[in-house]
Each structure stands twice: as structure tokens, then as C-alpha cells.
XYZ file of C-alpha atoms in Angstrom:
737
model
C 28.172 178.460 -200.145
C 30.911 180.237 -202.029
C 34.411 180.531 -200.594
C 34.183 177.248 -198.721
C 36.873 176.673 -196.109
C 37.656 173.581 -194.098
C 36.885 173.625 -190.406
C 39.909 174.026 -188.134
C 41.080 171.282 -185.790
C 42.021 172.243 -182.213
C 45.236 170.323 -181.447
C 46.304 169.026 -178.037
C 48.743 171.928 -177.756
C 45.772 174.280 -177.388
C 44.225 172.240 -174.560
C 45.131 172.322 -170.864
C 43.974 169.482 -168.624
C 43.260 170.450 -165.022
C 42.838 168.136 -162.041
C 39.435 168.116 -160.398
C 38.646 166.845 -156.920
C 35.000 165.790 -156.615
C 33.394 166.701 -153.305
C 30.179 165.577 -151.665
C 28.492 167.314 -148.763
C 25.839 165.928 -146.442
C 23.399 168.274 -144.719
C 22.684 167.183 -141.113
C 19.011 166.431 -140.323
C 17.481 167.818 -137.181
C 15.149 164.935 -136.282
C 14.329 162.803 -133.245
C 15.939 159.398 -133.741
C 13.414 157.801 -131.356
C 10.375 159.005 -133.311
C 11.986 158.434 -136.686
C 13.144 154.959 -135.708
C 9.635 153.959 -134.625
C 8.350 155.067 -138.029
C 10.997 153.052 -139.914
C 10.467 149.971 -137.749
C 6.716 150.127 -138.313
C 7.259 150.468 -142.064
C 9.477 147.361 -142.177
C 6.838 145.386 -140.299
C 4.200 146.562 -142.786
C 6.401 145.429 -145.687
C 6.842 141.980 -144.147
C 3.101 141.633 -143.609
C 2.231 142.879 -147.111
C 4.585 140.360 -148.764
C 3.222 137.499 -146.631
C -0.355 138.442 -147.583
C 0.357 137.877 -151.293
C 2.766 134.948 -150.950
C 0.610 132.770 -153.253
C 1.395 135.134 -156.141
C 5.081 135.569 -155.288
C 7.476 133.726 -157.601
C 10.273 134.519 -155.125
C 8.439 133.365 -151.991
C 11.052 130.709 -151.158
C 14.039 132.387 -152.839
C 15.147 134.098 -149.631
C 14.707 137.621 -151.041
C 12.758 140.655 -149.880
C 11.959 143.291 -152.526
C 10.721 146.695 -151.316
C 11.185 150.452 -151.731
C 13.317 152.970 -149.904
C 12.778 156.727 -149.978
C 15.323 159.374 -148.994
C 14.389 162.916 -147.922
C 13.858 165.522 -150.640
C 17.224 166.847 -151.797
C 19.121 163.666 -150.927
C 20.213 161.359 -153.731
C 20.419 157.592 -153.972
C 23.696 157.935 -155.878
C 25.364 159.663 -152.912
C 24.378 156.998 -150.350
C 26.424 154.021 -151.418
C 27.781 153.512 -147.891
C 24.277 153.552 -146.448
C 23.177 150.661 -148.631
C 26.304 148.532 -148.431
C 26.492 148.852 -144.641
C 22.868 147.799 -144.145
C 22.754 144.926 -146.626
C 20.367 146.689 -148.990
C 21.122 146.285 -152.705
C 19.755 148.945 -155.027
C 18.135 147.171 -157.972
C 16.283 150.039 -159.629
C 16.404 153.790 -159.089
C 12.900 155.206 -159.598
C 13.965 158.838 -159.144
C 16.932 160.562 -157.583
C 15.694 159.856 -154.015
C 13.569 156.695 -154.472
C 14.739 153.165 -155.261
C 13.614 149.547 -155.350
C 15.969 147.461 -153.231
C 16.521 143.831 -152.299
C 17.818 142.103 -149.192
C 18.003 138.525 -148.093
C 15.498 137.603 -145.397
C 18.360 137.330 -142.938
C 19.596 140.812 -143.868
C 16.037 142.112 -143.525
C 15.874 140.850 -139.938
C 19.303 142.350 -139.255
C 18.132 145.670 -140.697
C 15.091 145.652 -138.434
C 17.291 144.948 -135.391
C 19.668 147.793 -136.281
C 16.738 150.179 -136.619
C 15.515 149.075 -133.180
C 18.985 149.968 -131.810
C 18.787 153.313 -133.612
C 15.371 153.965 -132.043
C 16.696 153.348 -128.521
C 20.063 155.097 -128.675
C 20.610 156.803 -132.024
C 23.154 154.198 -133.142
C 23.632 154.483 -136.890
C 22.341 158.079 -137.124
C 24.638 158.774 -140.080
C 22.675 156.185 -142.043
C 19.140 155.980 -140.722
C 18.585 159.727 -140.402
C 18.767 159.789 -144.189
C 16.132 157.138 -144.837
C 12.780 158.894 -145.067
C 10.745 155.694 -145.215
C 10.416 152.085 -146.370
C 7.395 150.955 -148.416
C 6.185 147.748 -150.074
C 6.655 147.424 -153.818
C 3.410 145.716 -154.764
C 0.207 146.459 -156.599
C -0.810 148.720 -159.474
C 2.114 151.131 -159.100
C 4.081 148.600 -161.164
C 1.792 149.284 -164.135
C 2.710 151.817 -166.792
C 0.461 154.868 -167.081
C -1.069 153.621 -170.325
C -1.862 150.251 -168.729
C -3.453 152.007 -165.748
C -5.617 154.017 -168.152
C -6.691 150.839 -169.936
C -7.659 149.091 -166.700
C -9.660 152.152 -165.578
C -11.841 152.245 -168.694
C -15.595 151.823 -168.242
C -15.289 148.657 -170.301
C -11.954 146.945 -169.667
C -10.745 144.639 -172.478
C -11.133 140.940 -171.712
C -7.419 140.363 -172.302
C -4.229 142.377 -172.084
C -1.071 142.026 -174.208
C 1.658 142.923 -171.717
C 5.394 143.021 -171.110
C 6.369 141.598 -167.716
C 9.753 143.094 -166.841
C 11.531 141.333 -163.989
C 13.392 143.152 -161.236
C 16.781 144.083 -162.735
C 20.176 142.967 -161.460
C 19.172 139.696 -159.818
C 21.314 136.572 -160.001
C 20.920 134.198 -162.931
C 19.600 131.352 -160.777
C 16.956 133.680 -159.322
C 15.886 134.695 -162.815
C 15.701 131.081 -163.961
C 13.492 130.196 -160.989
C 11.262 133.251 -161.422
C 10.827 132.762 -165.177
C 9.905 129.095 -164.719
C 7.270 129.971 -162.135
C 5.925 132.949 -164.076
C 5.550 130.848 -167.218
C 3.676 128.282 -165.170
C 1.465 130.918 -163.559
C 0.609 132.462 -166.930
C -0.562 129.076 -168.193
C -2.417 128.210 -164.994
C -4.332 131.508 -165.118
C -5.441 131.122 -168.756
C -2.759 133.337 -170.224
C -0.451 132.572 -173.145
C 3.256 133.254 -173.582
C 4.091 135.117 -176.809
C 7.457 133.905 -178.083
C 10.280 133.082 -175.665
C 11.242 135.410 -172.800
C 13.862 137.893 -174.000
C 16.622 139.893 -172.357
C 17.305 143.619 -172.561
C 20.857 144.824 -173.104
C 21.330 145.142 -169.333
C 20.343 141.434 -169.010
C 16.921 142.159 -167.504
C 14.448 139.420 -168.557
C 11.109 140.424 -170.098
C 8.174 138.089 -170.755
C 5.505 139.002 -173.295
C 2.157 137.425 -172.489
C -1.524 137.793 -173.243
C -3.450 137.465 -169.984
C -7.086 137.811 -168.889
C -7.449 141.363 -167.585
C -9.005 140.118 -164.348
C -5.778 138.220 -163.547
C -3.513 141.290 -163.674
C -3.311 141.644 -159.882
C -1.606 138.254 -159.636
C 1.364 139.772 -161.486
C 1.240 143.136 -159.714
C 1.745 141.281 -156.430
C 4.649 139.151 -157.633
C 7.963 140.260 -156.116
C 9.808 139.088 -159.226
C 8.023 141.695 -161.383
C 9.371 145.231 -161.529
C 7.183 146.793 -164.245
C 4.211 145.855 -166.394
C 3.624 147.617 -169.711
C 1.215 147.153 -172.573
C 3.030 145.749 -175.593
C 4.045 148.361 -178.162
C 3.662 147.450 -181.832
C 5.591 148.981 -184.715
C 4.353 149.127 -188.275
C 4.847 150.948 -191.558
C 1.915 152.978 -192.795
C 1.977 154.422 -196.299
C -0.626 154.752 -199.034
C 0.016 155.583 -202.677
C -2.183 156.796 -205.491
C -1.552 156.969 -209.217
C 0.931 159.697 -209.989
C 3.839 160.598 -212.271
C 5.738 157.566 -213.560
C 9.456 157.701 -212.722
C 10.446 154.256 -213.974
C 12.629 155.807 -216.665
C 14.898 157.513 -214.130
C 18.612 156.787 -214.417
C 21.592 157.628 -212.251
C 23.935 160.380 -213.362
C 26.916 158.661 -215.033
C 29.365 161.050 -213.397
C 28.518 159.779 -209.921
C 30.856 157.116 -208.558
C 28.340 154.910 -206.778
C 30.955 153.022 -204.757
C 32.130 156.288 -203.185
C 28.719 157.314 -201.840
C 28.104 157.052 -198.078
C 25.842 154.258 -196.835
C 22.635 154.513 -194.816
C 20.800 151.445 -193.553
C 17.014 151.719 -193.845
C 15.236 149.636 -191.192
C 11.778 149.445 -192.705
C 9.333 147.454 -194.849
C 11.699 146.886 -197.779
C 12.972 148.998 -200.687
C 11.944 148.547 -204.316
C 13.613 151.155 -206.526
C 13.050 151.300 -210.318
C 15.590 149.297 -212.301
C 17.637 152.378 -213.181
C 18.126 153.221 -209.473
C 18.665 149.663 -208.204
C 22.512 150.030 -208.222
C 22.083 152.242 -205.135
C 20.901 149.238 -203.109
C 23.940 147.601 -201.577
C 22.010 144.735 -199.946
C 18.444 143.470 -199.578
C 18.207 141.765 -196.183
C 15.524 140.168 -194.036
C 15.785 138.550 -190.642
C 13.832 135.356 -190.919
C 10.549 137.051 -191.770
C 8.657 137.237 -195.027
C 9.385 140.959 -195.154
C 7.113 143.919 -195.695
C 5.476 145.121 -198.893
C 8.159 147.800 -199.553
C 5.579 150.604 -199.861
C 6.704 152.582 -196.832
C 10.370 151.576 -197.021
C 10.787 152.687 -200.635
C 9.488 156.154 -199.833
C 11.790 156.414 -196.835
C 14.794 155.238 -198.865
C 14.034 157.726 -201.645
C 14.303 160.561 -199.121
C 17.593 159.188 -197.814
C 19.068 158.870 -201.315
C 17.615 161.934 -203.074
C 16.253 164.232 -200.352
C 13.524 166.157 -202.221
C 13.564 164.350 -205.558
C 11.425 167.026 -207.246
C 14.437 169.355 -207.123
C 16.041 167.172 -209.818
C 13.047 166.759 -212.115
C 12.075 166.802 -214.988
C 15.552 165.509 -215.846
C 15.595 161.724 -216.148
C 19.213 161.562 -214.952
C 19.383 162.221 -211.233
C 22.176 162.536 -208.702
C 22.012 160.407 -205.545
C 23.703 161.342 -202.287
C 23.805 157.943 -200.551
C 23.707 154.213 -201.065
C 21.117 152.127 -199.227
C 21.209 148.907 -197.242
C 17.644 147.615 -197.256
C 16.827 145.853 -193.986
C 13.278 144.613 -194.468
C 12.128 144.096 -190.867
C 8.615 145.627 -190.816
C 6.130 143.003 -192.000
C 2.850 144.210 -190.556
C 2.417 145.010 -186.882
C 5.596 143.895 -185.105
C 5.649 143.572 -181.283
C 8.482 145.273 -179.469
C 10.230 142.047 -178.413
C 10.469 140.827 -182.016
C 11.341 144.288 -183.344
C 14.275 144.624 -180.942
C 15.780 141.325 -182.055
C 15.502 142.277 -185.724
C 17.120 145.668 -185.163
C 19.924 144.103 -183.114
C 20.578 141.514 -185.814
C 20.583 144.143 -188.561
C 23.118 146.304 -186.718
C 25.284 143.279 -185.895
C 25.245 142.277 -189.575
C 26.096 145.661 -191.090
C 27.823 147.790 -188.423
C 31.242 147.237 -190.020
C 30.149 148.914 -193.245
C 27.246 151.137 -192.204
C 27.213 153.583 -189.292
C 23.860 155.308 -189.952
C 20.472 153.619 -189.361
C 17.166 155.248 -190.257
C 14.204 153.998 -188.226
C 10.857 155.499 -189.255
C 8.536 153.494 -187.017
C 6.962 154.499 -183.712
C 4.584 153.220 -181.076
C 1.024 154.496 -181.381
C 0.915 155.929 -177.845
C 3.005 158.788 -176.439
C 5.846 158.141 -174.017
C 5.279 158.436 -170.286
C 8.571 160.225 -169.740
C 9.627 159.051 -166.285
C 10.800 155.650 -167.560
C 12.849 155.219 -170.709
C 10.923 153.082 -173.199
C 12.167 149.555 -173.851
C 13.039 150.293 -177.481
C 14.453 153.743 -176.702
C 16.892 152.141 -174.274
C 17.832 149.368 -176.680
C 18.712 151.921 -179.379
C 20.895 153.804 -176.901
C 22.628 150.603 -175.820
C 23.281 149.628 -179.448
C 24.740 153.030 -180.269
C 27.138 152.832 -177.339
C 28.124 149.237 -178.025
C 28.428 149.365 -181.822
C 29.416 153.018 -182.435
C 26.512 153.644 -184.798
C 23.989 156.455 -185.125
C 20.212 156.020 -185.275
C 18.027 158.660 -186.907
C 14.481 158.223 -185.629
C 11.093 159.721 -186.492
C 9.316 161.657 -183.727
C 6.074 159.804 -184.498
C 2.659 160.803 -185.820
C -0.691 161.306 -184.099
C -4.257 161.613 -185.378
C -5.298 164.712 -183.414
C -5.553 166.692 -186.642
C -8.661 164.656 -187.459
C -10.560 165.810 -184.353
C -9.143 169.251 -183.497
C -9.990 172.471 -185.293
C -6.729 174.390 -184.787
C -3.013 173.702 -184.396
C -2.856 175.319 -180.953
C -5.322 172.799 -179.503
C -3.305 169.936 -180.981
C -0.083 171.169 -179.404
C -1.796 171.556 -176.016
C -2.968 167.941 -176.032
C -0.834 165.471 -174.051
C -1.476 162.849 -176.742
C 0.749 164.851 -179.121
C 3.885 163.899 -177.170
C 6.644 161.931 -178.933
C 6.269 158.141 -178.998
C 8.833 155.383 -178.531
C 11.603 155.115 -179.557
C 11.758 158.924 -179.927
C 12.685 159.223 -176.245
C 16.087 157.692 -177.057
C 18.697 160.094 -175.700
C 21.495 159.190 -178.125
C 19.450 158.946 -181.338
C 18.795 161.909 -183.617
C 15.028 162.402 -183.341
C 13.349 164.277 -186.206
C 9.993 166.034 -186.315
C 8.112 167.521 -189.270
C 7.570 171.144 -190.308
C 5.217 172.196 -193.083
C 7.189 173.305 -196.117
C 4.275 175.076 -197.830
C 0.926 176.632 -196.972
C -2.117 174.796 -198.356
C -5.835 175.492 -197.988
C -7.646 173.427 -195.346
C -4.454 172.417 -193.561
C -4.097 173.197 -189.846
C -0.402 174.045 -190.219
C 1.079 176.668 -192.517
C 4.604 177.110 -193.858
C 7.283 176.917 -191.119
C 4.779 175.693 -188.519
C 5.065 172.269 -186.929
C 3.098 169.845 -189.088
C -0.357 169.038 -187.726
C 0.515 165.312 -187.415
C 4.035 165.639 -185.966
C 4.578 164.558 -182.379
C 6.366 167.042 -180.113
C 8.288 167.192 -176.829
C 9.058 167.110 -174.090
C 10.962 163.864 -174.299
C 12.259 161.599 -171.556
C 12.412 163.320 -168.142
C 11.452 166.665 -169.675
C 14.389 166.925 -172.063
C 13.900 168.699 -175.369
C 12.683 166.540 -178.267
C 12.765 166.353 -181.236
C 16.434 167.117 -181.872
C 15.883 168.521 -185.364
C 13.080 169.039 -187.827
C 12.748 168.795 -191.609
C 10.193 169.954 -194.136
C 7.478 167.429 -194.903
C 4.065 167.179 -196.489
C 0.827 168.635 -195.120
C -2.524 167.020 -194.396
C -5.643 168.785 -195.682
C -9.164 167.906 -194.636
C -12.417 169.086 -196.218
C -15.796 167.748 -195.069
C -14.216 164.531 -193.871
C -12.173 163.994 -197.027
C -8.456 163.795 -196.213
C -5.642 164.390 -198.696
C -1.949 165.210 -198.869
C -1.478 168.246 -201.163
C 1.282 167.922 -203.734
C 4.445 169.957 -203.279
C 8.134 169.157 -203.357
C 8.102 168.262 -199.638
C 5.302 165.702 -199.959
C 6.155 163.994 -203.256
C 8.129 160.769 -202.897
C 9.152 157.788 -204.988
C 6.938 154.790 -204.266
C 7.462 151.050 -204.849
C 5.788 151.220 -208.267
C 8.206 153.847 -209.511
C 5.583 156.582 -209.183
C 5.930 160.085 -207.785
C 3.227 160.250 -205.124
C 2.405 162.537 -202.160
C 2.581 161.328 -198.581
C 3.058 162.923 -195.154
C 4.522 161.892 -191.811
C 7.659 162.117 -189.706
C 8.549 158.809 -191.387
C 9.598 160.925 -194.357
C 11.376 163.747 -192.504
C 13.709 161.490 -190.488
C 15.341 160.154 -193.711
C 15.949 163.736 -194.890
C 18.172 164.202 -191.844
C 19.664 160.694 -192.139
C 20.880 161.600 -195.645
C 22.079 165.007 -194.456
C 24.031 163.322 -191.670
C 25.594 160.919 -194.191
C 26.764 163.870 -196.295
C 28.367 165.511 -193.252
C 29.978 162.298 -192.007
C 31.598 161.856 -195.414
C 33.990 164.793 -194.826
C 34.842 163.941 -191.194
C 38.248 162.331 -190.597
C 37.931 158.697 -189.524
C 34.148 158.906 -189.967
C 33.832 160.200 -186.405
C 30.090 159.925 -185.694
C 30.132 162.131 -182.599
C 31.866 164.990 -184.425
C 29.478 164.742 -187.391
C 26.520 164.825 -185.005
C 27.968 167.833 -183.210
C 28.351 169.742 -186.477
C 24.794 168.771 -187.485
C 23.352 170.171 -184.235
C 25.778 173.100 -184.144
C 24.667 174.481 -187.506
C 20.937 173.771 -187.345
C 18.903 176.749 -188.589
C 16.238 178.044 -186.182
C 12.847 178.741 -187.738
C 11.838 181.181 -185.043
C 12.769 184.808 -184.356
C 16.010 184.604 -182.389
C 16.190 188.316 -181.594
C 13.043 188.729 -179.509
C 12.492 185.264 -178.036
C 12.344 184.659 -174.274
C 13.788 181.675 -172.412
C 10.312 180.188 -171.941
C 9.440 180.688 -175.609
C 12.742 179.154 -176.686
C 12.099 176.061 -174.572
C 8.694 175.704 -176.225
C 10.221 176.175 -179.696
C 12.785 173.442 -178.996
C 9.965 171.038 -178.121
C 8.327 171.789 -181.472
C 11.322 172.058 -183.812
C 14.367 170.884 -181.866
C 17.323 173.014 -182.837
C 15.796 173.736 -186.248
C 16.461 172.598 -189.815
C 19.719 170.884 -190.747
C 22.205 172.904 -192.792
C 24.544 170.648 -194.731
C 26.908 173.240 -196.193
C 27.618 175.077 -192.955
C 27.978 171.753 -191.151
C 30.637 170.721 -193.677
C 32.479 173.999 -194.229
C 33.563 177.249 -192.665
C 33.683 180.470 -194.711
C 35.879 183.595 -194.659
C 33.549 185.327 -192.191
C 32.487 182.280 -190.202
C 35.144 180.028 -188.674
C 34.390 176.750 -186.905
C 36.927 175.093 -184.587
C 36.400 171.388 -183.819
C 37.857 168.832 -181.447
C 37.152 165.362 -180.066
C 38.437 163.873 -176.840
C 37.469 162.233 -173.582
C 36.769 163.550 -170.106
C 36.432 161.866 -166.734
C 35.286 163.016 -163.315
C 38.775 163.971 -162.097
C 39.948 166.066 -165.066
C 38.696 169.248 -166.701
C 39.803 170.719 -170.005
C 40.436 174.310 -171.033
C 40.310 174.559 -174.811
C 41.832 177.635 -176.457
C 40.337 179.351 -179.503
C 41.455 182.612 -181.080
C 39.346 185.771 -181.438
C 40.796 187.721 -184.427
C 41.992 191.341 -184.240
C 40.091 192.250 -187.397
C 36.804 191.286 -185.738
C 37.557 192.945 -182.397
C 38.285 196.204 -184.245
C 34.740 196.342 -185.610
C 32.588 199.126 -184.181
C 28.885 198.697 -183.572
C 26.307 196.578 -181.781
C 26.363 192.781 -182.001
C 29.273 192.575 -184.411
C 30.411 189.070 -183.465
C 28.652 185.845 -182.600
C 30.175 182.858 -180.810
C 28.370 179.497 -180.823
C 29.481 176.505 -178.747
C 28.197 172.919 -179.025
C 29.521 169.972 -177.039
C 28.014 166.503 -177.408
C 28.988 163.556 -175.244
C 28.349 159.805 -175.278
C 27.640 158.968 -171.626
C 26.721 155.525 -170.328
C 23.002 154.822 -169.901
C 21.191 152.614 -167.413
C 17.468 151.927 -167.704
C 17.365 150.683 -164.098
C 18.180 154.194 -162.887
C 14.799 155.690 -163.813
C 15.018 159.460 -164.229
C 18.750 159.158 -163.458
C 19.146 157.325 -166.780
C 22.190 159.207 -168.123
C 25.384 158.469 -166.234
C 27.229 161.711 -167.044
C 27.078 165.051 -168.802
C 29.633 167.645 -169.885
C 29.178 171.317 -169.084
C 30.730 173.847 -171.444
C 31.376 177.485 -170.551
C 32.997 180.366 -172.431
C 35.798 182.603 -171.114
C 36.857 185.752 -172.965
C 40.116 187.678 -172.831
C 40.271 191.078 -171.153
C 42.547 194.121 -171.241
C 44.305 193.074 -168.018
C 45.268 189.713 -169.565
C 42.903 187.638 -167.450
C 40.048 185.475 -168.705
C 36.558 186.537 -167.704
C 33.418 184.334 -167.699
C 30.736 185.044 -170.287
C 27.205 185.093 -168.918
C 24.666 183.206 -171.033
C 21.280 184.585 -172.006
C 19.310 181.321 -171.987
C 19.108 178.208 -169.832
C 17.729 176.255 -172.790
C 20.488 174.194 -174.375
C 22.500 174.058 -171.148
C 20.480 171.592 -169.081
C 22.166 169.191 -166.704
C 22.312 165.516 -167.688
C 21.609 166.122 -171.362
C 23.918 164.774 -174.075
C 24.189 168.154 -175.795
C 25.382 171.429 -174.240
C 24.882 174.350 -176.604
C 24.734 178.134 -176.433
C 25.192 181.248 -178.559
C 26.379 184.711 -177.495
C 26.480 188.025 -179.365
C 29.281 190.513 -178.630
C 29.532 194.240 -179.309
C 32.814 195.120 -177.584
C 35.504 192.576 -176.758
C 39.232 191.933 -176.703
C 41.067 189.955 -179.379
C 43.350 187.098 -178.438
C 43.026 183.721 -176.787
C 39.573 182.799 -175.492
C 38.781 179.467 -173.864
C 36.031 176.882 -173.651
C 36.046 175.200 -170.248
C 34.761 171.627 -170.273
C 33.822 169.789 -167.098
C 32.274 166.343 -166.702
C 29.803 165.439 -163.977
C 29.056 161.760 -163.393
C 26.461 159.812 -161.457
C 26.963 156.110 -161.241
C 30.352 155.052 -162.537
C 32.174 152.984 -159.947
C 35.313 153.449 -162.006
C 36.684 156.671 -163.394
C 35.199 156.271 -166.867
C 36.470 158.263 -169.843
C 33.456 159.744 -171.649
C 33.901 160.648 -175.354
C 32.937 164.134 -176.461
C 33.020 166.291 -179.579
C 33.246 170.085 -179.530
C 32.437 172.696 -182.172
C 33.000 176.437 -181.652
C 32.143 179.041 -184.277
C 33.312 182.656 -184.420
C 31.205 184.652 -186.852
C 31.391 188.155 -188.294
C 27.723 189.126 -188.195
C 28.183 191.588 -191.068
C 29.533 188.748 -193.262
C 32.158 191.099 -194.736
C 35.417 190.343 -192.893
C 37.913 187.606 -193.652
C 38.419 186.326 -190.119
C 39.363 182.860 -191.384
C 42.607 184.053 -192.985
C 43.777 185.801 -189.818
C 43.246 182.659 -187.758
C 44.773 180.437 -190.434
C 47.893 182.617 -190.522
C 48.618 181.750 -186.880
C 49.512 178.171 -187.933
C 48.066 176.936 -184.644
C 45.021 175.167 -186.078
C 45.006 172.680 -188.956
C 42.277 172.164 -191.540
C 40.413 168.934 -190.755
C 40.953 167.557 -194.262
C 44.695 167.357 -193.521
C 44.560 165.017 -190.531
C 43.263 161.787 -189.142
C 41.623 161.869 -185.744
C 43.049 159.897 -182.864
C 41.664 156.379 -182.665
C 41.088 156.778 -178.927
C 38.547 159.521 -179.642
C 36.133 157.038 -181.149
C 33.153 156.063 -179.034
């Protein structure tokens, strides 16, 4: 970009905070309390009988607890019925969906609940509560099994043994957990199973036991009240293969580059082994008690982080890096999820004070299920909230290209869906797009790569978040190869330039891009850098003729598009970006003022101006809330000035980008005729679960663009002296997540 300008900071003086009074409305139900009460009473009796029938398998049989399910009518929400549960002694332990939950009571409270429902049946006492309980059901049996585990157990030939994760019911007391774990460990041994490592705890303190059990003993765990969910164990590994190629061992770093000033990215992988001339880029080599991986995969990943597409700098032997690397060698073969989590947690704890960006190019082999956040996806989200770091994650690869004959059939296959941890809501998830067209490849230039996993992500949200150009896979008569081009060629552990393909090598492209953007952000504000990254992503589809349905599909292939470093870092004379960070809670709204220049409003013609708005938030997450996983979201809307001096709402063309309960709210609008002056972005937070009035961090970017690219709108706005260039200020410390 020529004529680079710094983005403009929106100061507090341009923001009005408005009080908001949350309201909740209950719709009366027209039902017979006598008939409904009989149904509920019968259901409670069935629950009691079902639990007694499997008491031999119940680790909580003498713990005084009853675990079962409650269902509310369609349209009612568990989150709105706090009084119902507290008044009846039912404690919500896990929310399965917005109207279904797993609850616990003491046996005494269970009897009291049954008596109260009998009173309701006779006289309608407690209608305000019991009218809104659709039913009670046992929580036992195969419904505790993940979809993939259910598929495995339904095979014609079921494996003799299963490697599983036994997740206990969340939010129980410590003494209950201790009792349940002791009995479960004993049961696993008694039934010819074996514990794999020690039980571990998720970030919300839920215990998980990894065990290998005989498949014919699974029902003993399905019928244990202490168990909430049973999943097959995910394994994470690095997969890369090199062949003899161009020798790059003579490469040296450009002497003009001040290495100590380069941003840092931590590579969580199989180790990094750069040639001697590039070794100064490695800040640390670190392992976490393992022997470490062979550095084949990790070196390729790190080369993308440090040099992006290294071919762009060849044949020169002096090359310019863009980042330094912390090498966290944590992938030594096939690593089970429980071990992998501990290594990632330890790596972040060790380096979070000096490194805020973590590239993770490793995925489970199976696609996500989508209604439950994956174990690793949740742990990444929890780490990002707790440590104020940013993960950049690969979308994952599949093998469908080896059996399908066209790209369309691959994309229609459910097995092409993203794999854990690419369902993480706070990570930047990156897919792969073919950078060139090659014979015998199922994907051509600017099409999703034939191996790249696609969305939807968790609960139907758009994934990946972004895409980057990567290598292709070509197949002829069963012979598979990766054609050489600048998007496939990487530096391997032997100092060779070799082709490889996978989302493993597109995620680090974006990790390095993000590092470049973060470098110019005051106070290294991760949320603002992420907002600018998403805000300026370049679509690789036709924006002019696309429908809402087509746009949703495109987002699940390519996310928001390709990252654009220059426009993320700088405005230009004809394209001005306003930025701001802050916090919102459920009782305040913000009205943020931007300025639409006179010179742009005076333009005559169709679609002369474009306004783009992106707001990203960092809401709390809770894996025990099922599809209600995100605790809050921020809605952004645009108001334009009018000739009568009032602000008028701007209708948006697409629903895509403005979904409820997503971390990113984004839209673009073209204008032909409009009034100059003060426009506003209205920000409003909606929350689900916070007992307290939590302040949720957000970052906002708003761009006003002259579509003709001829007008100097920046200078007119700058002359107002209302907005400061971001390189002249430090952001408030309280804006940090």
C-alpha cells in the first residue's frame, strides 16, 4: 500500500453510555394441572425405579444424590428458570440445550419434589413452576455416549476394547468426586479395564478418567450416575513427509533485521530444526517431560510462521524473517487428549509473559459432533480467557480426496467437517485454499483445498474463521503427490525446500500475519489485532451477486476470506478505519460516534461509499452449558444521519455475520445517497448465565471507504481533531482481556 495512514482511535468523548433494563417475559401455559401433574409424578417414579434397577453399577448409590434430566417446553429456556430450580431443590449440573438439562437433588429433596408435584396435581399449587416443566427423564444408558462412540458400538464387528474418556457429572462437591473416582477406578480394574495415566481435571474442575475397557462392559459405565459423558479418546499427531529437494542450508538472515525486535510466535508441534544460519530466530527449544518429536512437521510449520511463503525471497541466500519462534516440542507420536492438554497448559504457563500467539497445527482424526464442545476446544478457550493469549488452529485434514471423484462430493460428505480443536470459539481457525491449478487435483485455484475440513463448527457457527493458500494434492492411478508451487514448498528439518500440503501449513501463515498486525497495536491488544484481522479479510467469492444462503456456505468453506496484512495495519487516504476497545455489561449500552465526510457524501452515483463494521468480544464460556456454551454476545448496529438531524437505522442485507451468541458481529453496507456528519455504531450486550453483572471486553473496527479510491476522506476526518492516530496513544489497561 502506498500512502499508508494510521488507523484512528475513537476516544471516550465520542461514546455515550446508555442504561439498559433487562426484561424477561413468561408466556402462560394453557394446560390441565391435574393431567400434567399425573404425568410428572409418573415420570419421577420411573426415574426412581430406573436408578434402583442399575444400583450395582452406580458409583453414587449411597451418596444421597439423584441424577436425572428435566425438559422444559419448546421456547422456554433453562437460563430463565432459576427460581424454578432453586425453589424445588433441583441443581442444574449440565445444560444439554436451551430447554434440557441434567440436574441433581438429594434423595430427601427428590421425595419433597414428588410430594409438591402431588399437591400440584390435586390443587394446582405451584403452577408458576410446574406448568413450565415438560417432563422428567432418567439420565442413563447409551445417550451418554458421543456420536462417534455410538457408531463404533453399532459396527458389524465391534472392537474388543474401547479407549474412552469418562467425564463425570460437572459441578459436584469435591468429596463426591473423590468417592466416585475411587469407585470408578475400582470398577475399571474389576471389569478387566485399565486406567491410562491419572484422572485429570478440565478447567471447570470436571474430572475425566481415560481408560481402556472391554467393549462388552460399556453398559456398566453408561448406567453409572457419576458419569455424564463417554467419548472415544482423541489422539493428536504431526504428519509430514519430505523428499529430496533444493538445499537451503546456506540461507542467512538479512543483517538489517533486528532479531530482538521481531514479534514472537510459539509453535506447539513436533520440534523445530532450522539450518544454522536461521537458528537465531529460535528463542527457546522446550519440551515438557517427553522425548519430543522428530521436528519434521514442526520445522515446516515454523518456517511458514517466520517466512510465510519462503519462495518469494529466493533465490537470494539472505532472507528477511517476520517473527521469532518459541519451539514447544510437545508432539512425539500419537498423543492422547489428556496428555496433550497438560502439555499445552504447561507451555502457555511457561511462556505467556513473553508470547501471546500460539500456533497449533494438530487435529483429531474424526469430525466434531457439534452439539457438545470438544474437550480440547474448550480447554483452548479457557486458556485464552485466563492467560490473555491467542491460539491459531488448523481446521484439520480428511482423506476423502482419496475416494471421491469431485470436490462437490467431498464438500457434501459429513466426514469433511472440522475436527477438534477447530470448534474452539475463541481461537482463530484456518482452512486451506488452493493457490494454483494443477492437473489431476480435485481443487483448482481459489477453491477450498480437497483435503481441508470445512464448517459448520460448534452449534452451527461458521468455521473456519479465515483461510490461506496452501499446497494441492494430485492423484494419478493411485500415485499421490503434492505439486510444487510457492504455496506448497516449505523448509524441512534437513534444510531442504520440499512440497507438502495440509491445513497444518496454512494456520501458521495466519499466525505470522497476526503477529505482524499485533506488532503495531498499542499495548499489544490481542482482541483489537484479531478484530482488524477479521475486519480486513479478503473474500474470494463474488460479493456483488451472492445470496444470503450462498454467503453462509462460502463462510463455511473459506471463513471471512484471506488475511490482508497491510489493510489490517493501515488506513489509506480513501479508506479510513476507526478502532476502539472497551467493555460492556448487561445493564449498559454504548453509542459510538464516527464521522461520515462531506467530500464522500457529495459524490454522485451508485454505491459510492462502503461502511464495514466488525465487533469481537471475549465472553465467558462454560462447557457444562451444552449448546448454550457462550455466556454473552455483543450486537452491533449502524445508524446514519439524516436531513432532519435524527439518526436512522441502516437495514442490513445479510444475516450471515450477525448471528446471536457468536464472538464476532460483522457486516458491510454500500451507500449511494447519504448525509454527511455524525453516524453511530450502537453496541448492546446480551448475556446468559452470569450471576454477576460481568464486564465483557470488546474491540470495534469501523471502516468508511470511497469505492472509487480517488477521494482523500482521511484528511477531512483527521482535520476534525476528534480522533487520534493509534500510534500516538497507549490503550487503557482495563481494556485488556
